[in-house]
CSV table of C-alpha atoms in Angstrom, one decimal:
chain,number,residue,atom,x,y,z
A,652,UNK,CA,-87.3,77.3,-46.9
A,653,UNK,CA,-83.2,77.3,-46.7
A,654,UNK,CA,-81.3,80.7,-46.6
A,655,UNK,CA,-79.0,80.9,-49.6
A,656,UNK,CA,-75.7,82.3,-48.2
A,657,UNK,CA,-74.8,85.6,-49.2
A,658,UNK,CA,-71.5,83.6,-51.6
A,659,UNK,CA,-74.3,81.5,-53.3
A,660,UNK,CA,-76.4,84.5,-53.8
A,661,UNK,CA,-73.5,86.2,-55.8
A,662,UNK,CA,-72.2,83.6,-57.5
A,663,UNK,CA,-76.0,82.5,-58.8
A,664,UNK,CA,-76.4,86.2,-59.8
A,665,UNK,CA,-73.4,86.3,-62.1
A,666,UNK,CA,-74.3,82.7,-63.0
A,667,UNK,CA,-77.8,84.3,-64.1
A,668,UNK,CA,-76.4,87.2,-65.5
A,669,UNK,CA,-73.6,85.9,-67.9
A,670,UNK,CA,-73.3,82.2,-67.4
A,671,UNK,CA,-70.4,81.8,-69.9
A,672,UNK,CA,-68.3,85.1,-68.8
A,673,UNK,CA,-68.1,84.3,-65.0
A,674,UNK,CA,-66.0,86.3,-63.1
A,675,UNK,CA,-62.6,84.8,-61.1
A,676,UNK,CA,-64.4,84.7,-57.7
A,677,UNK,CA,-67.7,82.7,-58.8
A,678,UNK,CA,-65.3,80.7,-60.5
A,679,UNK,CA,-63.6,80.1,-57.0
A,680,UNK,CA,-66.9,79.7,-55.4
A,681,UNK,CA,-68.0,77.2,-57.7
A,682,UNK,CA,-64.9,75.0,-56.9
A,683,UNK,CA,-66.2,74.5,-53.5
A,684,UNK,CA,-70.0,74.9,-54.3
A,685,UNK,CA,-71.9,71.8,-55.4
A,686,UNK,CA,-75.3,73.5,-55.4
A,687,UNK,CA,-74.0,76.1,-57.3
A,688,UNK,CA,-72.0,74.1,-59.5
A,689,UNK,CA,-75.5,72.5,-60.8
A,690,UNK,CA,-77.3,76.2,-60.9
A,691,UNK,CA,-73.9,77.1,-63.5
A,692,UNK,CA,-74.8,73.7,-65.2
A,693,UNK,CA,-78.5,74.6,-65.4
A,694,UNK,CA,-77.9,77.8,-66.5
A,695,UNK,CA,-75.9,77.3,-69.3
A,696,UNK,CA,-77.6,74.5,-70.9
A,697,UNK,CA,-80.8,77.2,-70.7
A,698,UNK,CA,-78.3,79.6,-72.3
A,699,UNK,CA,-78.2,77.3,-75.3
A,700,UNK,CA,-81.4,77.4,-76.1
A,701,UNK,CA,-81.5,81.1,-75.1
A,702,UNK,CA,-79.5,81.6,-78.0
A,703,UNK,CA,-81.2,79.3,-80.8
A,704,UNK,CA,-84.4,80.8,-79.5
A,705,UNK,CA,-83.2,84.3,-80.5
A,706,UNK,CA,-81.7,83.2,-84.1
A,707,UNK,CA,-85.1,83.6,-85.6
A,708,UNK,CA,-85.1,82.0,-89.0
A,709,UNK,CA,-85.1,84.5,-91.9
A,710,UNK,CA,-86.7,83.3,-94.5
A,711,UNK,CA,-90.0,84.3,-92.2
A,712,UNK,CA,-88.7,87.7,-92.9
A,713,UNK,CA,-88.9,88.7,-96.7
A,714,UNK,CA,-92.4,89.6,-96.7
A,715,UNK,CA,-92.0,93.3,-97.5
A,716,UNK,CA,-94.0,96.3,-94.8
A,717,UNK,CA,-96.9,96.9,-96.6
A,718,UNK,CA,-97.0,99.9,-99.3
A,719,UNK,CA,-98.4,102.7,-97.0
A,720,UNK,CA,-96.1,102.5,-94.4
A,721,UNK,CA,-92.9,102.0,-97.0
A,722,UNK,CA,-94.0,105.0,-98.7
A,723,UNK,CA,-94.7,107.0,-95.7
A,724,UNK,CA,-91.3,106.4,-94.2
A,725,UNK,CA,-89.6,107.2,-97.4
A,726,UNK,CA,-90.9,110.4,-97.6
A,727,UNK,CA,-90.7,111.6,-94.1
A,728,UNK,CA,-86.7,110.2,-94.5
A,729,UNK,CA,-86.9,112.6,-97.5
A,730,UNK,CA,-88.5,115.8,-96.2
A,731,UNK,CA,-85.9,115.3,-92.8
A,732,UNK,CA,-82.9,115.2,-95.0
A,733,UNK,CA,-84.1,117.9,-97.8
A,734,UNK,CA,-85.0,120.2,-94.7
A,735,UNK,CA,-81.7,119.6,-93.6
A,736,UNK,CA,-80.2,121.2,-96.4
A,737,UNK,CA,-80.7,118.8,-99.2
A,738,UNK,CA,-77.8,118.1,-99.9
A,739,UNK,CA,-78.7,114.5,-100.1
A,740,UNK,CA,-80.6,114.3,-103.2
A,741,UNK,CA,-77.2,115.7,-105.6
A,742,UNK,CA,-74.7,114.8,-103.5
A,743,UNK,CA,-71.5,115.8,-105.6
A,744,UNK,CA,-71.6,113.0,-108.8
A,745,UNK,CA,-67.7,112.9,-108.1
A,746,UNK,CA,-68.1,111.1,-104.8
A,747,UNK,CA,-70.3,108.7,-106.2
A,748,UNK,CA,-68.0,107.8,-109.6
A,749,UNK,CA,-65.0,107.7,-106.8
A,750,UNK,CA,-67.3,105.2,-104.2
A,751,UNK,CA,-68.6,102.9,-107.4
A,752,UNK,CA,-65.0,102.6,-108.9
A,753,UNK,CA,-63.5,101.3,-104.9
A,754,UNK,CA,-66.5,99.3,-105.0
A,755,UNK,CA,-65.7,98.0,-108.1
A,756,UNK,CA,-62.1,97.8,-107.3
A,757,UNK,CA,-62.7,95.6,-103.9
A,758,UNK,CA,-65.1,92.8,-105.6
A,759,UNK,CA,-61.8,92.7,-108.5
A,760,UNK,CA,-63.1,89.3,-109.1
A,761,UNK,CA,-66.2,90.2,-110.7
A,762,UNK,CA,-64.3,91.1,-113.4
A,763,UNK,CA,-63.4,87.1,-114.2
A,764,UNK,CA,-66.7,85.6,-115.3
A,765,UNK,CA,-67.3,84.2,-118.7
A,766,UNK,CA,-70.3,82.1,-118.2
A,767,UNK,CA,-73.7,83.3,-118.3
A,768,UNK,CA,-75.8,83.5,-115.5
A,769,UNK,CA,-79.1,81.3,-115.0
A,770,UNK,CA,-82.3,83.7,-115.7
A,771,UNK,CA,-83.4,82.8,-112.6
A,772,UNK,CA,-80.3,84.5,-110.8
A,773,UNK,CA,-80.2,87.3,-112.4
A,774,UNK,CA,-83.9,87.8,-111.6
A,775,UNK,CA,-83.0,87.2,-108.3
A,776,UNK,CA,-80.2,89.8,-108.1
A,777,UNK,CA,-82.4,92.4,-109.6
A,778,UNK,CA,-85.5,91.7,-107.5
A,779,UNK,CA,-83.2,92.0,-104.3
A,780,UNK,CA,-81.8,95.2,-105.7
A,781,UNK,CA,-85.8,97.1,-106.7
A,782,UNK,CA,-84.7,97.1,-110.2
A,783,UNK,CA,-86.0,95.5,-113.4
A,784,UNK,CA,-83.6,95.2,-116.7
A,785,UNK,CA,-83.6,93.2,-120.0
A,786,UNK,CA,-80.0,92.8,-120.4
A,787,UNK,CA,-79.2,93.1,-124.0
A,788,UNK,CA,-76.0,91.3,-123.8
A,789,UNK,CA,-75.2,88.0,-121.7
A,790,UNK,CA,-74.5,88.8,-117.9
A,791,UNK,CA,-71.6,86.9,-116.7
A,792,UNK,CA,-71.5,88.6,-112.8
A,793,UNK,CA,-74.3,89.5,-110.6
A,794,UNK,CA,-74.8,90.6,-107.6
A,795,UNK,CA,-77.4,92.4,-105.0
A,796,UNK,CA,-74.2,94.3,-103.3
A,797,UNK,CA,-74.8,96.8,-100.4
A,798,UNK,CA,-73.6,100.1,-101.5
A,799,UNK,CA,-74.9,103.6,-99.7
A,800,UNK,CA,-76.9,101.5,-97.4
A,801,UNK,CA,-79.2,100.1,-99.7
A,802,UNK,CA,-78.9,97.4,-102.2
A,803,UNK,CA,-77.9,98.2,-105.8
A,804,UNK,CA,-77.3,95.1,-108.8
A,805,UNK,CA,-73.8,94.9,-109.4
A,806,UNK,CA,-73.7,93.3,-112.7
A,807,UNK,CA,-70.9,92.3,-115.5
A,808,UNK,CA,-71.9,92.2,-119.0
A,809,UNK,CA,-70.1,90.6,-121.8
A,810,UNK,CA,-70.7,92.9,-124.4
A,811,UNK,CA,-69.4,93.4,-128.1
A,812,UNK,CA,-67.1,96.0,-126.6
A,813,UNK,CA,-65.5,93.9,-123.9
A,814,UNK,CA,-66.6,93.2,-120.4
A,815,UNK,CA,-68.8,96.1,-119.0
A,816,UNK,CA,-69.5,96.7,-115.2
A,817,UNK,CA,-73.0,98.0,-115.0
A,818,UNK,CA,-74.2,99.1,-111.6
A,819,UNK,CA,-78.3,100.3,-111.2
A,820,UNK,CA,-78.4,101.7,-108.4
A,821,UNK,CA,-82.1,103.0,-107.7
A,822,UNK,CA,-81.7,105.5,-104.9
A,823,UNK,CA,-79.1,107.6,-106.1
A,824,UNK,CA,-80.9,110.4,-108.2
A,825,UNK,CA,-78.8,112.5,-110.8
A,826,UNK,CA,-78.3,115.7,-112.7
A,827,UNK,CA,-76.4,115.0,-115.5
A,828,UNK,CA,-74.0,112.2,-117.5
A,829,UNK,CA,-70.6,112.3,-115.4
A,830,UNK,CA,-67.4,110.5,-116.9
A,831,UNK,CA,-65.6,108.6,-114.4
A,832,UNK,CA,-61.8,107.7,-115.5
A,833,UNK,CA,-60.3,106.9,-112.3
A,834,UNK,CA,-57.3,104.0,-111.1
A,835,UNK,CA,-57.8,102.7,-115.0
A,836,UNK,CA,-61.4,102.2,-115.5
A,837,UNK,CA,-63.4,104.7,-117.6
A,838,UNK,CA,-67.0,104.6,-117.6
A,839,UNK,CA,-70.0,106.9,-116.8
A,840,UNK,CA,-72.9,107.7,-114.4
A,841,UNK,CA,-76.1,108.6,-115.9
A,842,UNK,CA,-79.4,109.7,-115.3
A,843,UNK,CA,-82.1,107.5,-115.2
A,844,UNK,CA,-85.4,108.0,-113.5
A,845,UNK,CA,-85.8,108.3,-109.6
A,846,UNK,CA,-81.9,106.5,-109.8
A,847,UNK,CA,-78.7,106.6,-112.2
A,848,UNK,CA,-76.6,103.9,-113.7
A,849,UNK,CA,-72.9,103.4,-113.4
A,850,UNK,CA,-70.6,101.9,-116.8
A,851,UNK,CA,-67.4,100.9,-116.3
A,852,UNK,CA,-64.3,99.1,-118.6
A,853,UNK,CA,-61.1,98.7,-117.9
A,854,UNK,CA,-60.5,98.5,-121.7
A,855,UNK,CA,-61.2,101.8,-123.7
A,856,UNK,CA,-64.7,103.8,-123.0
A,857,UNK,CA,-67.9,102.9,-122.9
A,858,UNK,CA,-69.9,103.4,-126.7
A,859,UNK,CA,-72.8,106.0,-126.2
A,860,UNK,CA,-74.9,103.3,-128.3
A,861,UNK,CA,-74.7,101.2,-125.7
A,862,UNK,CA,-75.4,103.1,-122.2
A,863,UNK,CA,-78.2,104.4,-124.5
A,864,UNK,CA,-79.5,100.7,-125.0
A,865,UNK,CA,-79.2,99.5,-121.5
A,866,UNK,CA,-80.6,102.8,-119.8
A,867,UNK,CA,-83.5,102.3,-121.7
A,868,UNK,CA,-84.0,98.7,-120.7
A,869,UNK,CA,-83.9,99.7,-116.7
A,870,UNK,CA,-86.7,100.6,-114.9
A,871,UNK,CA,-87.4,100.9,-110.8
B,190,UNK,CA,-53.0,95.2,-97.3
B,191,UNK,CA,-55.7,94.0,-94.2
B,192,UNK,CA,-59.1,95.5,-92.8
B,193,UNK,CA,-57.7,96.7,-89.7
B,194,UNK,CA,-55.0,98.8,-91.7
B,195,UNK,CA,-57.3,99.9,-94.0
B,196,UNK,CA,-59.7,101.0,-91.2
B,197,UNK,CA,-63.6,99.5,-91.7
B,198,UNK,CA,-64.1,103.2,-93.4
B,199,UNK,CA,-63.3,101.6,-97.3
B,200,UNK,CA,-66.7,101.5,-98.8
B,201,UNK,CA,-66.7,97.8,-100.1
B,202,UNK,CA,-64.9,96.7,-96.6
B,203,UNK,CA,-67.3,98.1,-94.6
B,204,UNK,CA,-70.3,97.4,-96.7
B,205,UNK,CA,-69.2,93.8,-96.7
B,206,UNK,CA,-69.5,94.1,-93.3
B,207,UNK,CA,-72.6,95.7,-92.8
B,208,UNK,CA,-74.2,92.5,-95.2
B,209,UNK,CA,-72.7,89.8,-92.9
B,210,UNK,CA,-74.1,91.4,-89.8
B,211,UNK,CA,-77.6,92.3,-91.6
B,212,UNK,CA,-78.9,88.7,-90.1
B,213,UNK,CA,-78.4,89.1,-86.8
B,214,UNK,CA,-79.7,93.3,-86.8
B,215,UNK,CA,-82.9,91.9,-88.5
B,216,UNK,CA,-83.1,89.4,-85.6
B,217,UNK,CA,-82.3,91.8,-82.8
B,218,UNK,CA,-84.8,94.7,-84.1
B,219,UNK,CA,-87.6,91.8,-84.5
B,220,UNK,CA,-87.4,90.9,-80.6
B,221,UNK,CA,-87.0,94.9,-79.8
B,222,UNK,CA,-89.6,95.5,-81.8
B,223,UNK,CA,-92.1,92.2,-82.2
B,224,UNK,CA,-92.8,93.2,-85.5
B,225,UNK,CA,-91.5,92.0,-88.9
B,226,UNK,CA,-92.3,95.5,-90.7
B,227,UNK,CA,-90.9,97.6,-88.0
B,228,UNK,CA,-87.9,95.6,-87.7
B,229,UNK,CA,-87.4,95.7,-91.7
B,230,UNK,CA,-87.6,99.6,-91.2
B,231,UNK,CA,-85.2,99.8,-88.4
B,232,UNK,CA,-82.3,97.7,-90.2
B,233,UNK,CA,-82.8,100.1,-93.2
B,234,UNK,CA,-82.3,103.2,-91.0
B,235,UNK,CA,-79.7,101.7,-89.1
B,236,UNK,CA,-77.8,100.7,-92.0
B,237,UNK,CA,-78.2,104.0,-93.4
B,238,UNK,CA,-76.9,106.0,-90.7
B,239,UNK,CA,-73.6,103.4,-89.8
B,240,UNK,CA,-73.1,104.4,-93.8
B,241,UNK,CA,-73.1,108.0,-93.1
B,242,UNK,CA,-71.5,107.5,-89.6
B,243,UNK,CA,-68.7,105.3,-90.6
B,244,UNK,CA,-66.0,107.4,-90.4
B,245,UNK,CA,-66.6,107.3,-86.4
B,246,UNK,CA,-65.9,103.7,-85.9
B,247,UNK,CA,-62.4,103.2,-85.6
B,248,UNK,CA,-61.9,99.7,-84.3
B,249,UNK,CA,-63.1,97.0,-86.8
B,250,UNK,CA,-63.8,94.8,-83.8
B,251,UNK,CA,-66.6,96.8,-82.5
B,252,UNK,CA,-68.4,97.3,-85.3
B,253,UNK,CA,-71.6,94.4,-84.0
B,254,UNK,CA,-71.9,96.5,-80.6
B,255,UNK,CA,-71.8,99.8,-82.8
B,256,UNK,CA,-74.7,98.4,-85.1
B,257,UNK,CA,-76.4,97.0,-82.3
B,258,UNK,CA,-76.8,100.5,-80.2
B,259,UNK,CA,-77.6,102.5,-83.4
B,260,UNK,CA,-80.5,99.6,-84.1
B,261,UNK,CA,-81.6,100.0,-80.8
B,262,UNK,CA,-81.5,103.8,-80.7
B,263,UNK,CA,-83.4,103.6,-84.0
B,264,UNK,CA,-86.2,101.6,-82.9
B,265,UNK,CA,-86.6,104.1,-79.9
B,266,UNK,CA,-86.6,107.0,-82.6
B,267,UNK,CA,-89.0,105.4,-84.9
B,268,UNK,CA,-91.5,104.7,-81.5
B,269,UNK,CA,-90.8,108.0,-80.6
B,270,UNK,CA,-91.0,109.7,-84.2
B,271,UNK,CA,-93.9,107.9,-85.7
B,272,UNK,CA,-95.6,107.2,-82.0
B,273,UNK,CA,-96.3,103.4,-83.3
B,274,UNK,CA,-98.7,101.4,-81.2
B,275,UNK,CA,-97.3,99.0,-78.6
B,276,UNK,CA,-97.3,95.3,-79.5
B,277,UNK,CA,-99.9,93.2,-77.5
B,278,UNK,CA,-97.8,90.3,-77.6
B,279,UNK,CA,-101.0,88.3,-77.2
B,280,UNK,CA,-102.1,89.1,-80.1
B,281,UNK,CA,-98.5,88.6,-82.1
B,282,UNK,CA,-99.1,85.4,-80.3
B,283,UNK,CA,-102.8,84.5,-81.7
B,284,UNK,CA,-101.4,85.5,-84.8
B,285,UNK,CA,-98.8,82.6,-85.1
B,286,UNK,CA,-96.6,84.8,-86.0
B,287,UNK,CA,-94.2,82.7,-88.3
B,288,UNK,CA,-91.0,84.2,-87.6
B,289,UNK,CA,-92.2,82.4,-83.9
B,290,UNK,CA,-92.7,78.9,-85.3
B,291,UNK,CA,-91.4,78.2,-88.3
B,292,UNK,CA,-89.3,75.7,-87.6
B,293,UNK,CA,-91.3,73.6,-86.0
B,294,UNK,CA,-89.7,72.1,-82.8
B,295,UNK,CA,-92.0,72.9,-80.3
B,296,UNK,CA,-89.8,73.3,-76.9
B,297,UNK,CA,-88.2,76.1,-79.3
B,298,UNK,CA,-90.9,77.8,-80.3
B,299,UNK,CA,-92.1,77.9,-76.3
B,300,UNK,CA,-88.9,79.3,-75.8
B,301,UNK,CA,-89.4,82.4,-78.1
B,302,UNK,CA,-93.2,82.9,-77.1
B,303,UNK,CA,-91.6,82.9,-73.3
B,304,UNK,CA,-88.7,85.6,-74.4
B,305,UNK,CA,-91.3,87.6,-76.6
B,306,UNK,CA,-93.3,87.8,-73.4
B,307,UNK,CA,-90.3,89.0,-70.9
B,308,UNK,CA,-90.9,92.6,-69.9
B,309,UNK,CA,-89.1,95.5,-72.0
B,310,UNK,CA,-87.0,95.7,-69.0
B,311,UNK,CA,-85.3,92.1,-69.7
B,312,UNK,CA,-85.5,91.1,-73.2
B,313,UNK,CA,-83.6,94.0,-74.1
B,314,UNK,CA,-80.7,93.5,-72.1
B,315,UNK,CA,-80.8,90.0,-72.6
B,316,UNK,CA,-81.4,90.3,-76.6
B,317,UNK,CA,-78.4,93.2,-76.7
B,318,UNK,CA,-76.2,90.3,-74.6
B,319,UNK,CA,-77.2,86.9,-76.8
B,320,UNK,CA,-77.2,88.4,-79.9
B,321,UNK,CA,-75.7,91.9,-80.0
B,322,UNK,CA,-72.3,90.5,-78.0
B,323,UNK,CA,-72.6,93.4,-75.7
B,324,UNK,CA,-70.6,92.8,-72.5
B,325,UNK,CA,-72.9,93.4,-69.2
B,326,UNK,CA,-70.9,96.9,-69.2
B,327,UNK,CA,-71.5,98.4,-72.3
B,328,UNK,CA,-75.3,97.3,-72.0
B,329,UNK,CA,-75.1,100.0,-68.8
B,330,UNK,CA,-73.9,102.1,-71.0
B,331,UNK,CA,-76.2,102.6,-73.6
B,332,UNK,CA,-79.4,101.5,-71.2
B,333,UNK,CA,-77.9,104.2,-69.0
B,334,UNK,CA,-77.9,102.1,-65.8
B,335,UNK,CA,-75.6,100.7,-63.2
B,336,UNK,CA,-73.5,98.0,-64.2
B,337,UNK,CA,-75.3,96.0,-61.1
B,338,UNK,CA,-78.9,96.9,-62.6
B,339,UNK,CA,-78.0,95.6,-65.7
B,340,UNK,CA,-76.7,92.2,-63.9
B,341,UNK,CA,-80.1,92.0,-62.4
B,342,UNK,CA,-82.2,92.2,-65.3
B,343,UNK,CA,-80.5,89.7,-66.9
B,344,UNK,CA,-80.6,87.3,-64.0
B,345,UNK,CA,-84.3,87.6,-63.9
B,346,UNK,CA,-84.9,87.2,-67.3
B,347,UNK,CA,-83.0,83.8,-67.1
B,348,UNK,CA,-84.6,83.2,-64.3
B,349,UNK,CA,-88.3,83.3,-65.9
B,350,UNK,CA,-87.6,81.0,-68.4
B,351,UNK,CA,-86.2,78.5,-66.5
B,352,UNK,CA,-89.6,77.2,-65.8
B,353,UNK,CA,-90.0,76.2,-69.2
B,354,UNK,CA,-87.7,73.3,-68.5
B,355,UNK,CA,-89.1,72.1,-65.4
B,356,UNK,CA,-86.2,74.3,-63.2
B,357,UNK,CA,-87.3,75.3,-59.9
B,358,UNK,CA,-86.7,79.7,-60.2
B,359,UNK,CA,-83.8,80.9,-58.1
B,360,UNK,CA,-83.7,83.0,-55.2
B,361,UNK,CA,-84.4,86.6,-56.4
B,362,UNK,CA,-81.3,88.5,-56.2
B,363,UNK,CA,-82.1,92.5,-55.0
């Protein structure tokens, strides 16, 4: 069996190690190294398929962890943060009308759409988001938009009043009805279930009548 | 005004953010952890605390190695917290697991059956490097080993699957 000399050695560790972020003296080495030259070459064609390998395809991943083990995480996640001092469960309403009016503020465009959705999209939005809701009015915008770490169905309605945002946002619990006026939008959070509901217009305030009619029509 | 003046603190910036990188942390906690639930419940934690924690990062640029640690150091918690049993990656195996094979070209799916089987020890450094971006120093970091260590694992990982495609294994390196 042939010695590998200590350069070869070095270089074929780097070459192992990173073989696309070699340092400046492999690279020298490898100018005057044939053998190593084809270890490099060998290397980073296994490197390729190193990385399609690892890009697992994720549509293998939407089945959901089973029930128990959801459920059990959820609530140890609770207890640690309520033992902490629970001030998760009611943080301060006002930080959460200020974070869904910057949200709202940053996807501006979802202010534009006049068409109505496909059922099938909207169902999609909502099923991504863990919420169920039988818009009253047609829904022109939607979409399963991260927000507090979780997923929450940003969704624009065209409604008799003029175009509504209405966020669901199913892990954000609530007190009581907060008005948010803030950078020229006026809306409200509100209370509903285990989550709340955000309304917002950039034209006059939301009518009572209606957050009534949509909170009812959400569920988690 | 752009992201880095605005900092990757703005909520819809940085949320934004966190969705385009989602992919690749639901890939990276599926080889740490072998196991599509677990990995499902890491990303959630992990997205939950960079949400809380986002006022740390500072430079927009390292946000995939930020997300990347706090995945990993999540995984390790939830082991650690919930004392989940190891993987026998034999079974994972028996099981066809489809995240392995679902797309069907064979030399591929060898590849990740190969990778899945790699000792702790080298798929994690390797997995943090491919798909996490980390640079061989930063993976000594947060593995907490010497920057040559970390050089070695990742030689010998390469170095194992080389076989798959009729190479001849190097010379171990010490």
């Amino acid at each position: 069996m042939s010695v590998t000399p200590d350069a070869c050695r070095h270089a074929r560790l780097y070459i192992g190690a990173d073989p696309r972020g070699l340092p400046a003296d492999v690279t020298t080495h490898l100018e005057g190294c044939a053998a190593c030259r084809g270890f490099r070459d060998e290397m980073q064609m296994l490197d390729g398929k190193v990385h399609a390998a690892l890009e697992l395809p994720l549509s293998e991943f939407r089945r959901r962890a089973p029930p128990a083990r959801r459920f059990a995480l959820a609530a140890s996640v609770l207890l640690g943060v309520m033992i902490a001092g629970g001030v998760w469960m009611f943080r301060p309403a006002s930080a959460l009308a200020g974070e869904v009016v910057q949200h709202v503020e940053e996807e501006a465009g979802s202010w534009d759409g006049r068409q109505p959705l496909p059922p099938a999209e909207i169902a999609g939005v909502l099923r991504t988001a863990s919420a169920q809701f039988d818009s009253p009015y047609p829904v022109v915008y939607g979409y399963p938009c991260p927000f507090r770490g979780h997923r929450v169905a940003h969704l624009v309605l065209q409604t008799p009043a003029g175009t509504m945002t209405v966020m669901l946002i199913p892990h954000e619990p609530l007190r009581r009805r907060t008005a948010i006026s803030r950078d020229g939008m006026h809306g409200v959070l509100v209370p509903a279930g285990s989550g709340s509901v955000a309304f917002l217009m950039r034209e006059g305030n939301v009518p009572e009548a209606m957050v009534d009619e949509i909170v009812s029509r959400v569920s988690w | 005004m752009n992201t880095a003046s605005r900092g990757t603190t703005g909520s819809g910036t940085f949320t934004r953010l966190l969705e385009m990188l989602r992919p690749d942390l639901l890939r990276f906690a599926w080889w740490l952890a072998r196991d599509r639930s677990v990995a499902e419940d890491v990303v959630q934690e992990t997205l939950i605390r960079a949400w809380k924690s986002r006022e740390e990062l500072k430079d927009p640029a390292a946000l995939r190695p930020w997300l990347f640690t706090i995945a990993r150091r999540e995984h390790a918690r939830l082991f650690e917290r919930k004392r989940l049993p190891t993987v026998d990656v034999d079974e994972v195996e028996a099981l066809g697991d489809s995240a392995l094979a679902s797309d069907g070209d064979a030399a591929l799916i060898d590849l990740r059956r190969a990778i899945m089987k790699l000792p702790d020890e080298y798929r994690e450094p390797l997995v943090l490097q491919v798909l996490g971006g980390l640079s061989t120093a930063e993976i000594a970091m947060e593995l907490k080993l010497t920057q040559a260590a970390v050089l070695t694992r990742l030689f010998r990982a390469r170095n194992r699957l080389r076989t798959l495609y009729g190479l001849e294994p190097a010379e171990d390196v010490e």
